mmCIF file of C-alpha atoms in Angstrom:
data_model
loop_
_atom_site.group_PDB
_atom_site.id
_atom_site.type_symbol
_atom_site.label_atom_id
_atom_site.label_comp_id
_atom_site.label_asym_id
_atom_site.label_seq_id
_atom_site.Cartn_x
_atom_site.Cartn_y
_atom_site.Cartn_z
ATOM 1 C CA MET R 1 14.004 -24.976 -16.445
ATOM 2 C CA ALA R 2 15.116 -24.133 -12.935
ATOM 3 C CA PRO R 3 13.275 -25.838 -10.056
ATOM 4 C CA ARG R 4 10.467 -24.031 -8.243
ATOM 5 C CA PRO R 5 11.896 -21.956 -5.360
ATOM 6 C CA SER R 6 11.346 -23.599 -1.991
ATOM 7 C CA ARG R 7 9.069 -22.177 0.676
ATOM 8 C CA ILE R 8 12.161 -21.587 2.809
ATOM 9 C CA ALA R 9 13.836 -19.571 0.056
ATOM 10 C CA LEU R 10 10.671 -17.533 -0.402
ATOM 11 C CA ALA R 11 10.510 -16.870 3.332
ATOM 12 C CA VAL R 12 14.090 -15.574 3.215
ATOM 13 C CA LEU R 13 13.191 -13.342 0.292
ATOM 14 C CA LEU R 14 10.180 -11.910 2.084
ATOM 15 C CA GLY R 15 12.059 -11.400 5.319
ATOM 16 C CA MET R 16 15.031 -9.634 3.755
ATOM 17 C CA LEU R 17 13.572 -7.566 0.923
ATOM 18 C CA ALA R 18 11.425 -5.009 2.732
ATOM 19 C CA VAL R 19 8.015 -6.484 2.225
ATOM 20 C CA GLY R 20 6.614 -5.744 5.646
ATOM 21 C CA CYS R 21 5.471 -9.263 6.542
ATOM 22 C CA GLY R 22 7.351 -9.945 9.767
ATOM 23 C CA GLY R 23 5.503 -11.593 12.622
ATOM 24 C CA ASP R 24 6.023 -9.125 15.481
ATOM 25 C CA SER R 25 3.099 -9.249 17.866
ATOM 26 C CA ASP R 26 2.773 -5.467 18.105
ATOM 27 C CA ARG R 27 2.179 -4.977 14.382
ATOM 28 C CA THR R 28 -1.146 -4.130 12.857
ATOM 29 C CA SER R 29 -1.577 -6.448 9.875
ATOM 30 C CA SER R 30 -4.637 -7.338 7.831
ATOM 31 C CA THR R 31 -5.916 -8.135 4.395
ATOM 32 C CA THR R 32 -7.037 -5.113 2.430
ATOM 33 C CA ASP R 33 -10.686 -6.115 2.763
ATOM 34 C CA ALA R 34 -10.566 -6.604 6.534
ATOM 35 C CA VAL R 35 -13.457 -5.315 8.631
ATOM 36 C CA THR R 36 -12.538 -2.390 10.857
ATOM 37 C CA THR R 37 -14.202 -1.545 14.142
ATOM 38 C CA SER R 38 -14.675 1.725 15.995
ATOM 39 C CA THR R 39 -16.086 3.026 19.242
ATOM 40 C CA THR R 40 -18.296 5.995 19.978
ATOM 41 C CA ASP R 41 -15.879 7.250 22.642
ATOM 42 C CA ALA R 42 -13.027 8.218 20.305
ATOM 43 C CA PRO R 43 -12.706 9.335 16.686
ATOM 44 C CA THR R 44 -11.609 6.692 14.194
ATOM 45 C CA ALA R 45 -8.599 7.500 12.025
ATOM 46 C CA ALA R 46 -9.274 7.488 8.313
ATOM 47 C CA ALA R 47 -8.277 4.222 6.661
ATOM 48 C CA PRO R 48 -5.405 4.468 4.161
ATOM 49 C CA PRO R 49 -6.453 4.330 0.505
ATOM 50 C CA ASN R 50 -6.590 0.970 -1.264
ATOM 51 C CA VAL R 51 -3.452 0.606 -3.362
ATOM 52 C CA ASP R 52 -3.966 -2.952 -4.653
ATOM 53 C CA GLN R 53 -4.057 -1.729 -8.265
ATOM 54 C CA TYR R 54 -0.438 -0.551 -7.892
ATOM 55 C CA LEU R 55 0.799 -4.093 -7.245
ATOM 56 C CA LEU R 56 2.344 -6.165 -10.033
ATOM 57 C CA GLN R 57 -0.245 -8.021 -12.131
ATOM 58 C CA VAL R 58 0.152 -11.637 -13.234
ATOM 59 C CA ASP R 59 0.758 -10.692 -16.884
ATOM 60 C CA GLU R 60 3.404 -8.040 -16.100
ATOM 61 C CA GLY R 61 7.186 -8.341 -15.945
ATOM 62 C CA PRO R 62 8.204 -11.487 -14.029
ATOM 63 C CA ARG R 63 4.681 -12.939 -14.575
ATOM 64 C CA LEU R 64 4.267 -14.290 -11.064
ATOM 65 C CA GLU R 65 1.122 -16.143 -10.041
ATOM 66 C CA PRO R 66 -0.219 -14.706 -6.750
ATOM 67 C CA MET R 67 0.300 -16.955 -3.730
ATOM 68 C CA SER R 68 -1.970 -14.918 -1.476
ATOM 69 C CA SER R 69 -4.308 -11.940 -1.393
ATOM 70 C CA PRO R 70 -2.725 -8.500 -0.914
ATOM 71 C CA GLN R 71 -1.852 -7.765 2.711
ATOM 72 C CA THR R 72 -1.447 -4.389 4.449
ATOM 73 C CA ASP R 73 0.882 -3.888 7.414
ATOM 74 C CA SER R 74 1.505 -0.689 9.369
ATOM 75 C CA GLY R 75 4.691 -1.949 11.036
ATOM 76 C CA GLU R 76 8.253 -1.293 9.915
ATOM 77 C CA PRO R 77 8.810 -2.619 6.378
ATOM 78 C CA PHE R 78 11.829 -4.593 7.655
ATOM 79 C CA PRO R 79 13.897 -4.654 10.883
ATOM 80 C CA LEU R 80 15.606 -1.287 11.080
ATOM 81 C CA PRO R 81 18.615 0.131 12.906
ATOM 82 C CA GLU R 82 18.029 3.212 15.032
ATOM 83 C CA ARG R 83 18.850 5.674 12.257
ATOM 84 C CA GLY R 84 16.634 3.810 9.802
ATOM 85 C CA ALA R 85 13.709 3.957 12.226
ATOM 86 C CA GLU R 86 14.258 7.700 12.599
ATOM 87 C CA VAL R 87 14.246 8.174 8.819
ATOM 88 C CA LEU R 88 11.074 6.108 8.495
ATOM 89 C CA GLU R 89 9.250 8.169 11.126
ATOM 90 C CA ARG R 90 10.478 11.453 9.676
ATOM 91 C CA SER R 91 9.309 10.352 6.224
ATOM 92 C CA GLY R 92 5.696 10.072 7.377
ATOM 93 C CA TYR R 93 5.356 6.332 6.753
ATOM 94 C CA ILE R 94 1.792 4.974 6.876
ATOM 95 C CA SER R 95 1.745 1.347 5.716
ATOM 96 C CA THR R 96 3.029 -1.326 3.357
ATOM 97 C CA THR R 97 0.743 -3.309 1.048
ATOM 98 C CA TYR R 98 2.327 -6.395 -0.494
ATOM 99 C CA GLN R 99 1.537 -9.592 -2.402
ATOM 100 C CA THR R 100 3.699 -12.673 -2.898
ATOM 101 C CA GLY R 101 3.895 -14.611 -6.144
ATOM 102 C CA GLN R 102 5.752 -17.406 -7.910
ATOM 103 C CA SER R 103 6.310 -19.089 -11.252
ATOM 104 C CA ASP R 104 8.018 -22.339 -12.199
ATOM 105 C CA SER R 105 11.428 -20.688 -11.923
ATOM 106 C CA SER R 106 10.976 -17.602 -9.743
ATOM 107 C CA ALA R 107 9.477 -16.272 -6.530
ATOM 108 C CA GLY R 108 8.872 -12.670 -5.631
ATOM 109 C CA VAL R 109 6.833 -9.965 -4.017
ATOM 110 C CA SER R 110 5.302 -6.677 -5.116
ATOM 111 C CA SER R 111 4.976 -3.921 -2.525
ATOM 112 C CA VAL R 112 3.575 -0.401 -2.195
ATOM 113 C CA LEU R 113 4.797 1.713 0.721
ATOM 114 C CA LEU R 114 2.456 4.620 1.449
ATOM 115 C CA PHE R 115 3.633 7.924 2.965
ATOM 116 C CA GLU R 116 1.961 11.166 3.958
ATOM 117 C CA THR R 117 3.743 13.144 1.232
ATOM 118 C CA GLU R 118 5.614 12.700 -2.037
ATOM 119 C CA ALA R 119 8.771 14.064 -0.413
ATOM 120 C CA GLY R 120 8.478 11.431 2.306
ATOM 121 C CA ALA R 121 8.262 8.612 -0.228
ATOM 122 C CA ARG R 122 11.358 9.865 -2.029
ATOM 123 C CA ASP R 123 13.297 10.414 1.193
ATOM 124 C CA TRP R 124 12.592 6.860 2.293
ATOM 125 C CA MET R 125 13.544 5.415 -1.102
ATOM 126 C CA THR R 126 16.861 7.247 -0.893
ATOM 127 C CA TYR R 127 17.535 5.639 2.478
ATOM 128 C CA GLU R 128 16.298 2.147 1.609
ATOM 129 C CA THR R 129 18.449 1.982 -1.522
ATOM 130 C CA SER R 130 21.520 3.382 0.226
ATOM 131 C CA THR R 131 24.598 1.272 0.853
ATOM 132 C CA GLU R 132 24.017 1.766 4.591
ATOM 133 C CA ALA R 133 20.567 0.169 4.475
ATOM 134 C CA LEU R 134 21.620 -2.653 2.153
ATOM 135 C CA ARG R 135 24.620 -3.490 4.338
ATOM 136 C CA HIS R 136 22.357 -3.634 7.377
ATOM 137 C CA GLN R 137 20.213 -6.304 5.687
ATOM 138 C CA ILE R 138 22.946 -8.216 3.813
ATOM 139 C CA PRO R 139 26.309 -7.314 5.417
ATOM 140 C CA ASN R 140 28.582 -9.119 2.936
ATOM 141 C CA GLY R 141 26.464 -8.786 -0.193
ATOM 142 C CA LYS R 142 27.940 -7.675 -3.512
ATOM 143 C CA PHE R 143 25.374 -5.486 -5.240
ATOM 144 C CA LYS R 144 25.181 -4.473 -8.874
ATOM 145 C CA ARG R 145 23.144 -1.298 -9.380
ATOM 146 C CA PHE R 146 21.249 -0.410 -12.543
ATOM 147 C CA GLN R 147 18.948 2.364 -13.711
ATOM 148 C CA VAL R 148 15.519 1.862 -15.284
ATOM 149 C CA PRO R 149 15.268 4.404 -18.132
ATOM 150 C CA ASP R 150 11.538 3.891 -18.772
ATOM 151 C CA VAL R 151 10.472 4.744 -15.180
ATOM 152 C CA PRO R 152 11.465 8.207 -13.876
ATOM 153 C CA GLY R 153 13.675 8.043 -10.810
ATOM 154 C CA ALA R 154 13.682 4.244 -10.639
ATOM 155 C CA THR R 155 16.704 2.297 -9.458
ATOM 156 C CA ARG R 156 17.438 -1.382 -9.037
ATOM 157 C CA TRP R 157 20.083 -3.778 -7.787
ATOM 158 C CA THR R 158 20.886 -7.455 -8.068
ATOM 159 C CA GLY R 159 23.003 -9.660 -5.826
ATOM 160 C CA PRO R 160 22.907 -12.595 -3.405
ATOM 161 C CA ASP R 161 20.839 -12.732 -0.223
ATOM 162 C CA LEU R 162 22.215 -13.964 3.116
ATOM 163 C CA HIS R 163 21.948 -17.566 1.915
ATOM 164 C CA GLY R 164 23.441 -17.012 -1.507
ATOM 165 C CA ASN R 165 20.156 -16.993 -3.428
ATOM 166 C CA ALA R 166 20.125 -14.762 -6.526
ATOM 167 C CA ILE R 167 17.787 -11.827 -5.879
ATOM 168 C CA GLY R 168 17.009 -8.395 -7.269
ATOM 169 C CA ASN R 169 14.916 -5.345 -6.388
ATOM 170 C CA VAL R 170 13.556 -2.414 -8.357
ATOM 171 C CA TYR R 171 12.275 0.733 -6.574
ATOM 172 C CA TRP R 172 10.514 3.853 -7.765
ATOM 173 C CA ALA R 173 8.257 6.595 -6.390
ATOM 174 C CA GLN R 174 4.857 7.661 -7.706
ATOM 175 C CA GLY R 175 3.485 10.571 -5.716
ATOM 176 C CA ARG R 176 3.398 9.521 -2.053
ATOM 177 C CA CYS R 177 3.825 5.830 -2.952
ATOM 178 C CA MET R 178 7.157 4.014 -3.107
ATOM 179 C CA LEU R 179 6.798 0.891 -5.215
ATOM 180 C CA LEU R 180 9.049 -2.144 -4.976
ATOM 181 C CA ILE R 181 9.299 -5.403 -6.895
ATOM 182 C CA SER R 182 11.542 -8.123 -5.450
ATOM 183 C CA LEU R 183 12.543 -11.243 -7.360
ATOM 184 C CA GLU R 184 14.416 -14.436 -6.527
ATOM 185 C CA THR R 185 15.440 -16.542 -9.519
ATOM 186 C CA ASP R 186 18.390 -18.341 -11.052
ATOM 187 C CA GLY R 187 17.358 -16.868 -14.397
ATOM 188 C CA PRO R 188 17.479 -13.262 -15.651
ATOM 189 C CA ARG R 189 16.557 -10.624 -13.105
ATOM 190 C CA VAL R 190 17.363 -7.253 -14.682
ATOM 191 C CA GLU R 191 14.990 -7.560 -17.651
ATOM 192 C CA PRO R 192 11.917 -8.887 -15.786
ATOM 193 C CA LEU R 193 12.334 -6.351 -12.983
ATOM 194 C CA ALA R 194 12.605 -3.469 -15.448
ATOM 195 C CA ALA R 195 9.651 -4.781 -17.465
ATOM 196 C CA GLY R 196 7.527 -5.111 -14.338
ATOM 197 C CA ALA R 197 8.282 -1.582 -13.159
ATOM 198 C CA LYS R 198 7.543 -0.165 -16.611
ATOM 199 C CA ALA R 199 4.248 -2.068 -16.846
ATOM 200 C CA VAL R 200 3.004 -0.901 -13.438
ATOM 201 C CA TYR R 201 4.119 2.688 -14.057
ATOM 202 C CA GLU R 202 2.394 2.898 -17.446
ATOM 203 C CA ARG R 203 -0.787 1.118 -16.292
ATOM 204 C CA THR R 204 -1.212 3.438 -13.301
ATOM 205 C CA GLY R 205 -0.075 6.602 -15.083
ATOM 206 C CA GLY R 206 2.677 7.251 -12.542
ATOM 207 C CA THR R 207 0.064 8.214 -9.938
ATOM 208 C CA CYS R 208 -0.651 7.473 -6.277
ATOM 209 C CA PRO R 209 -3.913 8.028 -4.354
ATOM 210 C CA ASP R 210 -4.205 11.408 -2.630
#
């Protein structure tokens, strides 16, 4: 059995795989059950819908035990070049909800990126899975791309991160949600990623909150 991934390796995974958990001071980040405040002088924007049910469950796919409660962040999902920031804004991005997890041999994160429209979610997925975006995050990475036949429109890739750790991502869109499962492990990645995406898609009926 492979050793448990270190906290440092997990931090690399979270920082590089578009999970929206950077520490920039100008981000708005909170747990999904955080208390919101408002004033009587200005209207309060409607809170985004709760998408926790669209995150990977402990008995699905990679079978990761949660390391934290789901978090929601309205900042950029990962550091973006100028063109990437333009695509994100044009796509009508709202927020990222994510949860980290681990097992004895793997670490990972499940994420749901929420957009104003279905077209926006698909446009962003096209950009995030493009060679341009991947090269921005991991300049010298060698990526192997695969399809996920059981989840319409899903795509995935495996390869090394900046530090040589074996990682993989699977992405798919459900309505105005783009879902993402990221996995770091020395064991199989393709099968657990595909199984996780299929499980979430079937459990949620391929939907996303209006």
